[in-house]
Amino acid sequence: MRAAGVLLLCVATLLLAGCGGPWNDPYPGSPADSNTLYEAFTERPRHLDPARAYSTDEAVFTGAIYEPPLQYAYLKRPYQLQPLTATAIPQVQYEDKNGNPLPRDVSPARIAYSVYTIHIRPGIRYQPHPAFAKGKGGHYLYLHLKRGDLSRMGIQKLSDFPKTGSKELTAQDYVYEIKRLADPKVQSPIFSTMSEHIAGMQQFSKTLAQARKRLDAKEGAGAWLDLRKYPLSGARVLGRYTYQVTVTGRYPQIRYWLAMPFFAPIPWQVDKFYSQPGMDKRDLTLDWHPVGTGPYMLVENNPNLRMVMLQNPNFHAETYPGNGTPAQKKAGLLADAGKRLPFIHKIVFSLEKENIPYWNKFLQGYYDASGISSESFDQAIQVGSGGEANVSEAMKKRGIYLKKVTQPGIYYLGFNMLDPVVGGDSERARKLRQAISIAVDYGDFISIFLNDRGIQAQGPIPPGIYGHQSGCKGLDSQVFTCQNGKPRRKSIQAARKLLAQAGYPGGINAKTGEPLTLYFDTVSTGPGDKSRLDWYRKQFAKLNIQLVIRSTTYNRFQQKMANGDDQIFFWGWQADYPDPENFLFLLYGPNGAAKYHGANEANYSNPAFDKLFDKMKAMPDGPKRRAVIDRMVAIVQRDAPWVWGYYPRQFTLFHGWVHNAVLNPMVSSSAKYLRLDPQQRARQERRWNQPVLWPLWLVAAGVGVLLLPAVILFWRREHARPRRRAR
Amino acid sequence: MLAYIVRRIAYAVPILVGVNLITFALFFVVNSPADIARLQLGVKRVTPQMIHNWEQQHGYDKPLIYNGKAHGLETVTDTIFFNKSLKVFAFQFGQSDQGRDISNDIVHRMGPSLALAIPTFIVGIGLNITFALLLVFFRASYLDASGVIACVILMSISPLFYIIAGQFMVGKLMNLVPISGYHYGWEAAKFLILPVIIGIVSGIGSGTRWYRTIFLEEFGKDYVRTARAKGLSEMKVLFRHVLGNGLVPILTGAVVILPLLFMGSLIMESFFGIPGLGAYTIDAINNQDFAIVRAMVFLGSVLYIVGLLLTDICYTLVDPRIRLD
């Protein structure tokens, strides 16, 4: 038995020894000194099809694989567009309803269309992919597969295809993708928005729906519909490298959309390839195997375990930016100026569902970057005397550094303006909302629940977006006063006074004598959120208002919001693009959730605000636009449809061997700019992960000591003489 | 025996139809097709038209069980239940609501689940039986009492504690194995050592106590006294005679679990990052992916029925007195 135990230990030791690296290395076969970035993902991406991918989990991949015509400058603040595959930022040409060109300074009322002409740089090529593989005669090898062909060829995954090919990026690929946004089969989340702006898109979608019906009836469900055969007036190919996007009226925000993967190119060959019989049964779809011209290509997609991207061998020449601020230069962020991108050869994303293993593996050096969970915050961060968060001494010793950025987003407590108690534009309801806005102290919330990773909001526009006013300039004077140049929340007495003016002195309805009871609609959550809900109750209790928590499932909650059956709710919004229109539209009347199924979840409607919004949305940045925005913000601060919650701050830790790390929320994937020092990582990993064996021997010795009495008793019982009966 | 097996398989059909029906009813009492669509489409810019299109595309725009607008057989066949739930009887699980092939996913995820579950099961049973027999050997001594107390202590500790403590001590402090992760092939061994050991240790308490009870009952029987009278050593009596006769109740518990090993362990797989079937079902429930939920419930039911049938067959192998008619 003992020999078996020793043998088992030896076998285990051999297995663990691996090839000489640390025993706890979770990447067998991938040396620590390889030029590989190791990251984690907690939620598997649902969609990698650029027409469907919308969440940040997906943007990490789509941003590295697809290339829309524009991108955001990595180092620039405020956020700035720059060409990516386009030769320049497209300039707008206004046209009247007959298609005649109009001058730039024409009256907005005369503008029927805004036309953007985009020129693509020649010579950009797609990653190698079987969809582009051609035979000797120039015909596509894998675009005419019939039912059963994949089984006959033994194809189970993409890498089973014997040949791959590539092709040059053309304007037609961009137009094809824009058409896909209107395809009912694709179900792009931005179709309804784009159909309001891109000329002809609404009708085009109906045309495609009818065409699909006819095709499915003729050739069976799932047959490929060649979108090239169906013209879309709002997206036209003018030449091999030139295409045009036409929007109705004025919509300058279209340029921001041109920097999102929704407007990345998809060639018809890829669409056809993935629509062939048997592809979906093998999970060979664009949603799981994206194809792009970007710096990386997805070579392994096991969303239950790992996703791996490799450098695209056909990636065009792009260099690291050379313009930056003196502070960026001092921080070494310009050291790689002019060098060809990307620097990293391979990126491995591992699925990590739990915070504890994720954090521990980061500390061991097996992840190159990490966020900070609440459990690890105190270990990772120390707050200086000035309130500034810095990395802790323990982290500094390991060479770990911290990057921070304020996200272009907002979280808020919303009032349903259709509700008879808290909603409406009566003075009573307004004062009630203002009183609650004073009582609910989000500064306290940020401190308790977010470890100070947030900035208390004063209005709907976050920092970094044009129109945001910081400090006392953007003060919500209904809730704050300015003291020593800083906003200071008004006292609870001021809130109580407002509440009394609203007809609820001391939280009691003056007319009925009943205590004021309000309802907070939220999604059912686990025990972890009990403390937050208790906090909300306490905030309302300052005014003697009873807050009843109405927890439901996510679906019931969404239904309530869609029907306008909620009263008070907590919500948030992350910018699609850095323009104030993308935040102020959340309070635009015709965007109401209940009546118009829009994103205005509070169902707020103020004609003066709406009028200013219509004026502001297409204005260029400048003093005039600023003045309009300031008036709009003043209106909503007075009406208080939201309790302005907070703008979230992102803290990310990086190991010392990761260079060029900059947090730019508008850049979906910064991987192409990062550079590693793999030798430094290998040295540190070896140093930090030396196996510690003495506890094993201690445990073995302890077990041996414990077994000794058992061995003695065993020997005695086995060798005991039989007892003789007395005669 | 063949007639018995055929009869049991025939009984299984209405059971599985009933399980399917109940799963369907329970799922759609809580979620409507519009709810499923909303969850799949995300939060931003979702319109009622998008929800309707999604339902149409995924076949959720039909009535649940009965189509009053159809005629003849289509009143039953042109329904969500028929299209989504009955095809599973042909093991055609179709695509998940996220567009992945379910059969493909099950085949790929089964391997890691089995790689974790089989060693834990086999070594766990072996150790539990050995410890139980040793405790019986040391019966009525302080070693027996200490062993029982140790078993109760081990049973009382939550498996989650073992996992977190194991990862912390072995993975983080001692740096002996990766804290989490998985790799296919032989390299999976170093990722599985710790979860297997934790699985075994967390099950030793209850398993040893249960088998000790069975063996103590056997130990009091006449054939044991006879064997001892014949001069056999205590170890031979235990490991040859008591163990053989104690196998019948052990088999009841063990063989029925065998097919369920395929279904994986949720907590282990989540914490150790093992891409098995354990997390597959729970993720599907959280994502309201009915296609996966009904496939996994059906598969679990089939495996459970197979497990019970195997148990009955094993009875006849270990106890010649038992006949299946």
PDB file of N, CA and C in Angstrom, chain A residues 189 192-193 196 418 558-564 573 585-586 588-603, chain B residues 38 43-51:
ATOM      1  N   PRO A 189     -29.232  44.802 -34.625  1.00  0.00           N
ATOM      2  CA  PRO A 189     -29.870  45.648 -33.615  1.00  0.00           C
ATOM      3  C   PRO A 189     -29.948  47.117 -34.024  1.00  0.00           C
ATOM      4  N   SER A 192     -33.285  49.440 -37.003  1.00  0.00           N
ATOM      5  CA  SER A 192     -34.356  50.434 -36.852  1.00  0.00           C
ATOM      6  C   SER A 192     -33.770  51.845 -36.843  1.00  0.00           C
ATOM      7  N   THR A 193     -32.591  52.012 -36.237  1.00  0.00           N
ATOM      8  CA  THR A 193     -31.944  53.334 -36.220  1.00  0.00           C
ATOM      9  C   THR A 193     -31.474  53.709 -37.619  1.00  0.00           C
ATOM     10  N   GLU A 196     -34.020  54.811 -40.203  1.00  0.00           N
ATOM     11  CA  GLU A 196     -34.513  56.186 -40.089  1.00  0.00           C
ATOM     12  C   GLU A 196     -33.578  57.160 -40.805  1.00  0.00           C
ATOM     13  N   LEU A 418     -44.720  58.799 -16.905  1.00  0.00           N
ATOM     14  CA  LEU A 418     -46.129  58.480 -17.148  1.00  0.00           C
ATOM     15  C   LEU A 418     -46.839  58.078 -15.852  1.00  0.00           C
ATOM     16  N   GLN A 558     -38.352  43.991 -18.113  1.00  0.00           N
ATOM     17  CA  GLN A 558     -38.321  44.592 -19.449  1.00  0.00           C
ATOM     18  C   GLN A 558     -39.740  44.884 -19.947  1.00  0.00           C
ATOM     19  N   GLN A 559     -40.641  43.971 -19.621  1.00  0.00           N
ATOM     20  CA  GLN A 559     -42.031  44.157 -20.053  1.00  0.00           C
ATOM     21  C   GLN A 559     -42.641  45.380 -19.372  1.00  0.00           C
ATOM     22  N   LYS A 560     -42.364  45.510 -18.086  1.00  0.00           N
ATOM     23  CA  LYS A 560     -42.878  46.671 -17.334  1.00  0.00           C
ATOM     24  C   LYS A 560     -42.370  47.956 -17.961  1.00  0.00           C
ATOM     25  N   MET A 561     -41.088  47.972 -18.275  1.00  0.00           N
ATOM     26  CA  MET A 561     -40.481  49.178 -18.861  1.00  0.00           C
ATOM     27  C   MET A 561     -41.114  49.454 -20.216  1.00  0.00           C
ATOM     28  N   ALA A 562     -41.325  48.394 -21.000  1.00  0.00           N
ATOM     29  CA  ALA A 562     -41.887  48.576 -22.343  1.00  0.00           C
ATOM     30  C   ALA A 562     -43.330  49.058 -22.272  1.00  0.00           C
ATOM     31  N   ASN A 563     -44.056  48.621 -21.222  1.00  0.00           N
ATOM     32  CA  ASN A 563     -45.461  49.017 -21.091  1.00  0.00           C
ATOM     33  C   ASN A 563     -45.641  50.296 -20.294  1.00  0.00           C
ATOM     34  N   GLY A 564     -44.571  50.781 -19.687  1.00  0.00           N
ATOM     35  CA  GLY A 564     -44.682  51.983 -18.853  1.00  0.00           C
ATOM     36  C   GLY A 564     -45.353  51.704 -17.532  1.00  0.00           C
ATOM     37  N   TRP A 573     -26.495  53.745 -19.517  1.00  0.00           N
ATOM     38  CA  TRP A 573     -26.262  53.833 -20.967  1.00  0.00           C
ATOM     39  C   TRP A 573     -24.784  54.050 -21.203  1.00  0.00           C
ATOM     40  N   PHE A 585     -30.568  62.003 -26.519  1.00  0.00           N
ATOM     41  CA  PHE A 585     -31.698  61.316 -27.141  1.00  0.00           C
ATOM     42  C   PHE A 585     -32.391  60.387 -26.151  1.00  0.00           C
ATOM     43  N   LEU A 586     -31.713  60.103 -25.029  1.00  0.00           N
ATOM     44  CA  LEU A 586     -32.324  59.284 -23.988  1.00  0.00           C
ATOM     45  C   LEU A 586     -33.440  60.023 -23.256  1.00  0.00           C
ATOM     46  N   TYR A 588     -35.348  62.391 -25.170  1.00  0.00           N
ATOM     47  CA  TYR A 588     -36.096  62.971 -26.290  1.00  0.00           C
ATOM     48  C   TYR A 588     -37.483  62.364 -26.340  1.00  0.00           C
ATOM     49  N   GLY A 589     -38.517  63.198 -26.348  1.00  0.00           N
ATOM     50  CA  GLY A 589     -39.897  62.742 -26.279  1.00  0.00           C
ATOM     51  C   GLY A 589     -40.278  61.669 -27.294  1.00  0.00           C
ATOM     52  N   PRO A 590     -40.035  61.889 -28.604  1.00  0.00           N
ATOM     53  CA  PRO A 590     -40.392  60.877 -29.613  1.00  0.00           C
ATOM     54  C   PRO A 590     -39.586  59.587 -29.497  1.00  0.00           C
ATOM     55  N   ASN A 591     -38.735  59.515 -28.503  1.00  0.00           N
ATOM     56  CA  ASN A 591     -37.959  58.297 -28.278  1.00  0.00           C
ATOM     57  C   ASN A 591     -38.464  57.537 -27.055  1.00  0.00           C
ATOM     58  N   GLY A 592     -39.647  57.905 -26.574  1.00  0.00           N
ATOM     59  CA  GLY A 592     -40.186  57.294 -25.358  1.00  0.00           C
ATOM     60  C   GLY A 592     -40.325  55.788 -25.479  1.00  0.00           C
ATOM     61  N   ALA A 593     -40.024  55.086 -24.387  1.00  0.00           N
ATOM     62  CA  ALA A 593     -40.028  53.615 -24.418  1.00  0.00           C
ATOM     63  C   ALA A 593     -41.445  53.070 -24.561  1.00  0.00           C
ATOM     64  N   ALA A 594     -42.382  53.600 -23.776  1.00  0.00           N
ATOM     65  CA  ALA A 594     -43.713  53.005 -23.743  1.00  0.00           C
ATOM     66  C   ALA A 594     -44.491  53.285 -25.022  1.00  0.00           C
ATOM     67  N   LYS A 595     -44.392  54.533 -25.523  1.00  0.00           N
ATOM     68  CA  LYS A 595     -45.206  54.883 -26.696  1.00  0.00           C
ATOM     69  C   LYS A 595     -44.491  54.552 -27.996  1.00  0.00           C
ATOM     70  N   TYR A 596     -43.181  54.760 -28.018  1.00  0.00           N
ATOM     71  CA  TYR A 596     -42.466  54.669 -29.294  1.00  0.00           C
ATOM     72  C   TYR A 596     -41.386  53.589 -29.319  1.00  0.00           C
ATOM     73  N   HIS A 597     -41.297  52.802 -28.234  1.00  0.00           N
ATOM     74  CA  HIS A 597     -40.317  51.698 -28.149  1.00  0.00           C
ATOM     75  C   HIS A 597     -38.891  52.193 -28.333  1.00  0.00           C
ATOM     76  N   GLY A 598     -38.629  53.381 -27.833  1.00  0.00           N
ATOM     77  CA  GLY A 598     -37.293  53.938 -27.961  1.00  0.00           C
ATOM     78  C   GLY A 598     -36.488  53.747 -26.690  1.00  0.00           C
ATOM     79  N   ALA A 599     -35.361  54.473 -26.603  1.00  0.00           N
ATOM     80  CA  ALA A 599     -34.445  54.308 -25.475  1.00  0.00           C
ATOM     81  C   ALA A 599     -34.720  55.289 -24.340  1.00  0.00           C
ATOM     82  N   ASN A 600     -35.727  56.129 -24.462  1.00  0.00           N
ATOM     83  CA  ASN A 600     -36.096  57.080 -23.413  1.00  0.00           C
ATOM     84  C   ASN A 600     -36.933  56.313 -22.399  1.00  0.00           C
ATOM     85  N   GLU A 601     -36.232  55.627 -21.483  1.00  0.00           N
ATOM     86  CA  GLU A 601     -36.911  54.702 -20.571  1.00  0.00           C
ATOM     87  C   GLU A 601     -37.776  55.436 -19.559  1.00  0.00           C
ATOM     88  N   ALA A 602     -37.446  56.730 -19.305  1.00  0.00           N
ATOM     89  CA  ALA A 602     -38.233  57.502 -18.342  1.00  0.00           C
ATOM     90  C   ALA A 602     -39.495  58.057 -18.999  1.00  0.00           C
ATOM     91  N   ASN A 603     -39.630  57.885 -20.309  1.00  0.00           N
ATOM     92  CA  ASN A 603     -40.786  58.423 -21.043  1.00  0.00           C
ATOM     93  C   ASN A 603     -40.926  59.931 -20.837  1.00  0.00           C
TER      94      ASN A 603
ATOM     95  N   ARG B  38     -36.119  38.577 -26.321  1.00  0.00           N
ATOM     96  CA  ARG B  38     -35.567  39.800 -25.728  1.00  0.00           C
ATOM     97  C   ARG B  38     -34.194  39.523 -25.115  1.00  0.00           C
ATOM     98  N   VAL B  43     -29.998  44.383 -24.924  1.00  0.00           N
ATOM     99  CA  VAL B  43     -30.732  45.452 -24.245  1.00  0.00           C
ATOM    100  C   VAL B  43     -30.886  46.675 -25.133  1.00  0.00           C
ATOM    101  N   LYS B  44     -29.850  46.940 -25.934  1.00  0.00           N
ATOM    102  CA  LYS B  44     -29.854  48.204 -26.681  1.00  0.00           C
ATOM    103  C   LYS B  44     -30.670  48.089 -27.957  1.00  0.00           C
ATOM    104  N   ARG B  45     -31.513  49.094 -28.177  1.00  0.00           N
ATOM    105  CA  ARG B  45     -32.220  49.303 -29.456  1.00  0.00           C
ATOM    106  C   ARG B  45     -33.040  48.084 -29.905  1.00  0.00           C
ATOM    107  N   VAL B  46     -33.693  47.436 -28.979  1.00  0.00           N
ATOM    108  CA  VAL B  46     -34.534  46.291 -29.340  1.00  0.00           C
ATOM    109  C   VAL B  46     -35.953  46.798 -29.575  1.00  0.00           C
ATOM    110  N   THR B  47     -36.513  46.495 -30.736  1.00  0.00           N
ATOM    111  CA  THR B  47     -37.867  46.958 -31.053  1.00  0.00           C
ATOM    112  C   THR B  47     -38.812  45.752 -31.102  1.00  0.00           C
ATOM    113  N   PRO B  48     -40.114  45.995 -31.009  1.00  0.00           N
ATOM    114  CA  PRO B  48     -41.070  44.883 -31.108  1.00  0.00           C
ATOM    115  C   PRO B  48     -40.942  44.141 -32.445  1.00  0.00           C
ATOM    116  N   GLN B  49     -40.601  44.862 -33.508  1.00  0.00           N
ATOM    117  CA  GLN B  49     -40.446  44.207 -34.811  1.00  0.00           C
ATOM    118  C   GLN B  49     -39.292  43.212 -34.775  1.00  0.00           C
ATOM    119  N   MET B  50     -38.215  43.598 -34.117  1.00  0.00           N
ATOM    120  CA  MET B  50     -37.060  42.685 -34.004  1.00  0.00           C
ATOM    121  C   MET B  50     -37.446  41.435 -33.230  1.00  0.00           C
ATOM    122  N   ILE B  51     -38.227  41.642 -32.184  1.00  0.00           N
ATOM    123  CA  ILE B  51     -38.647  40.501 -31.356  1.00  0.00           C
ATOM    124  C   ILE B  51     -39.512  39.567 -32.196  1.00  0.00           C
TER     125      ILE B  51
END
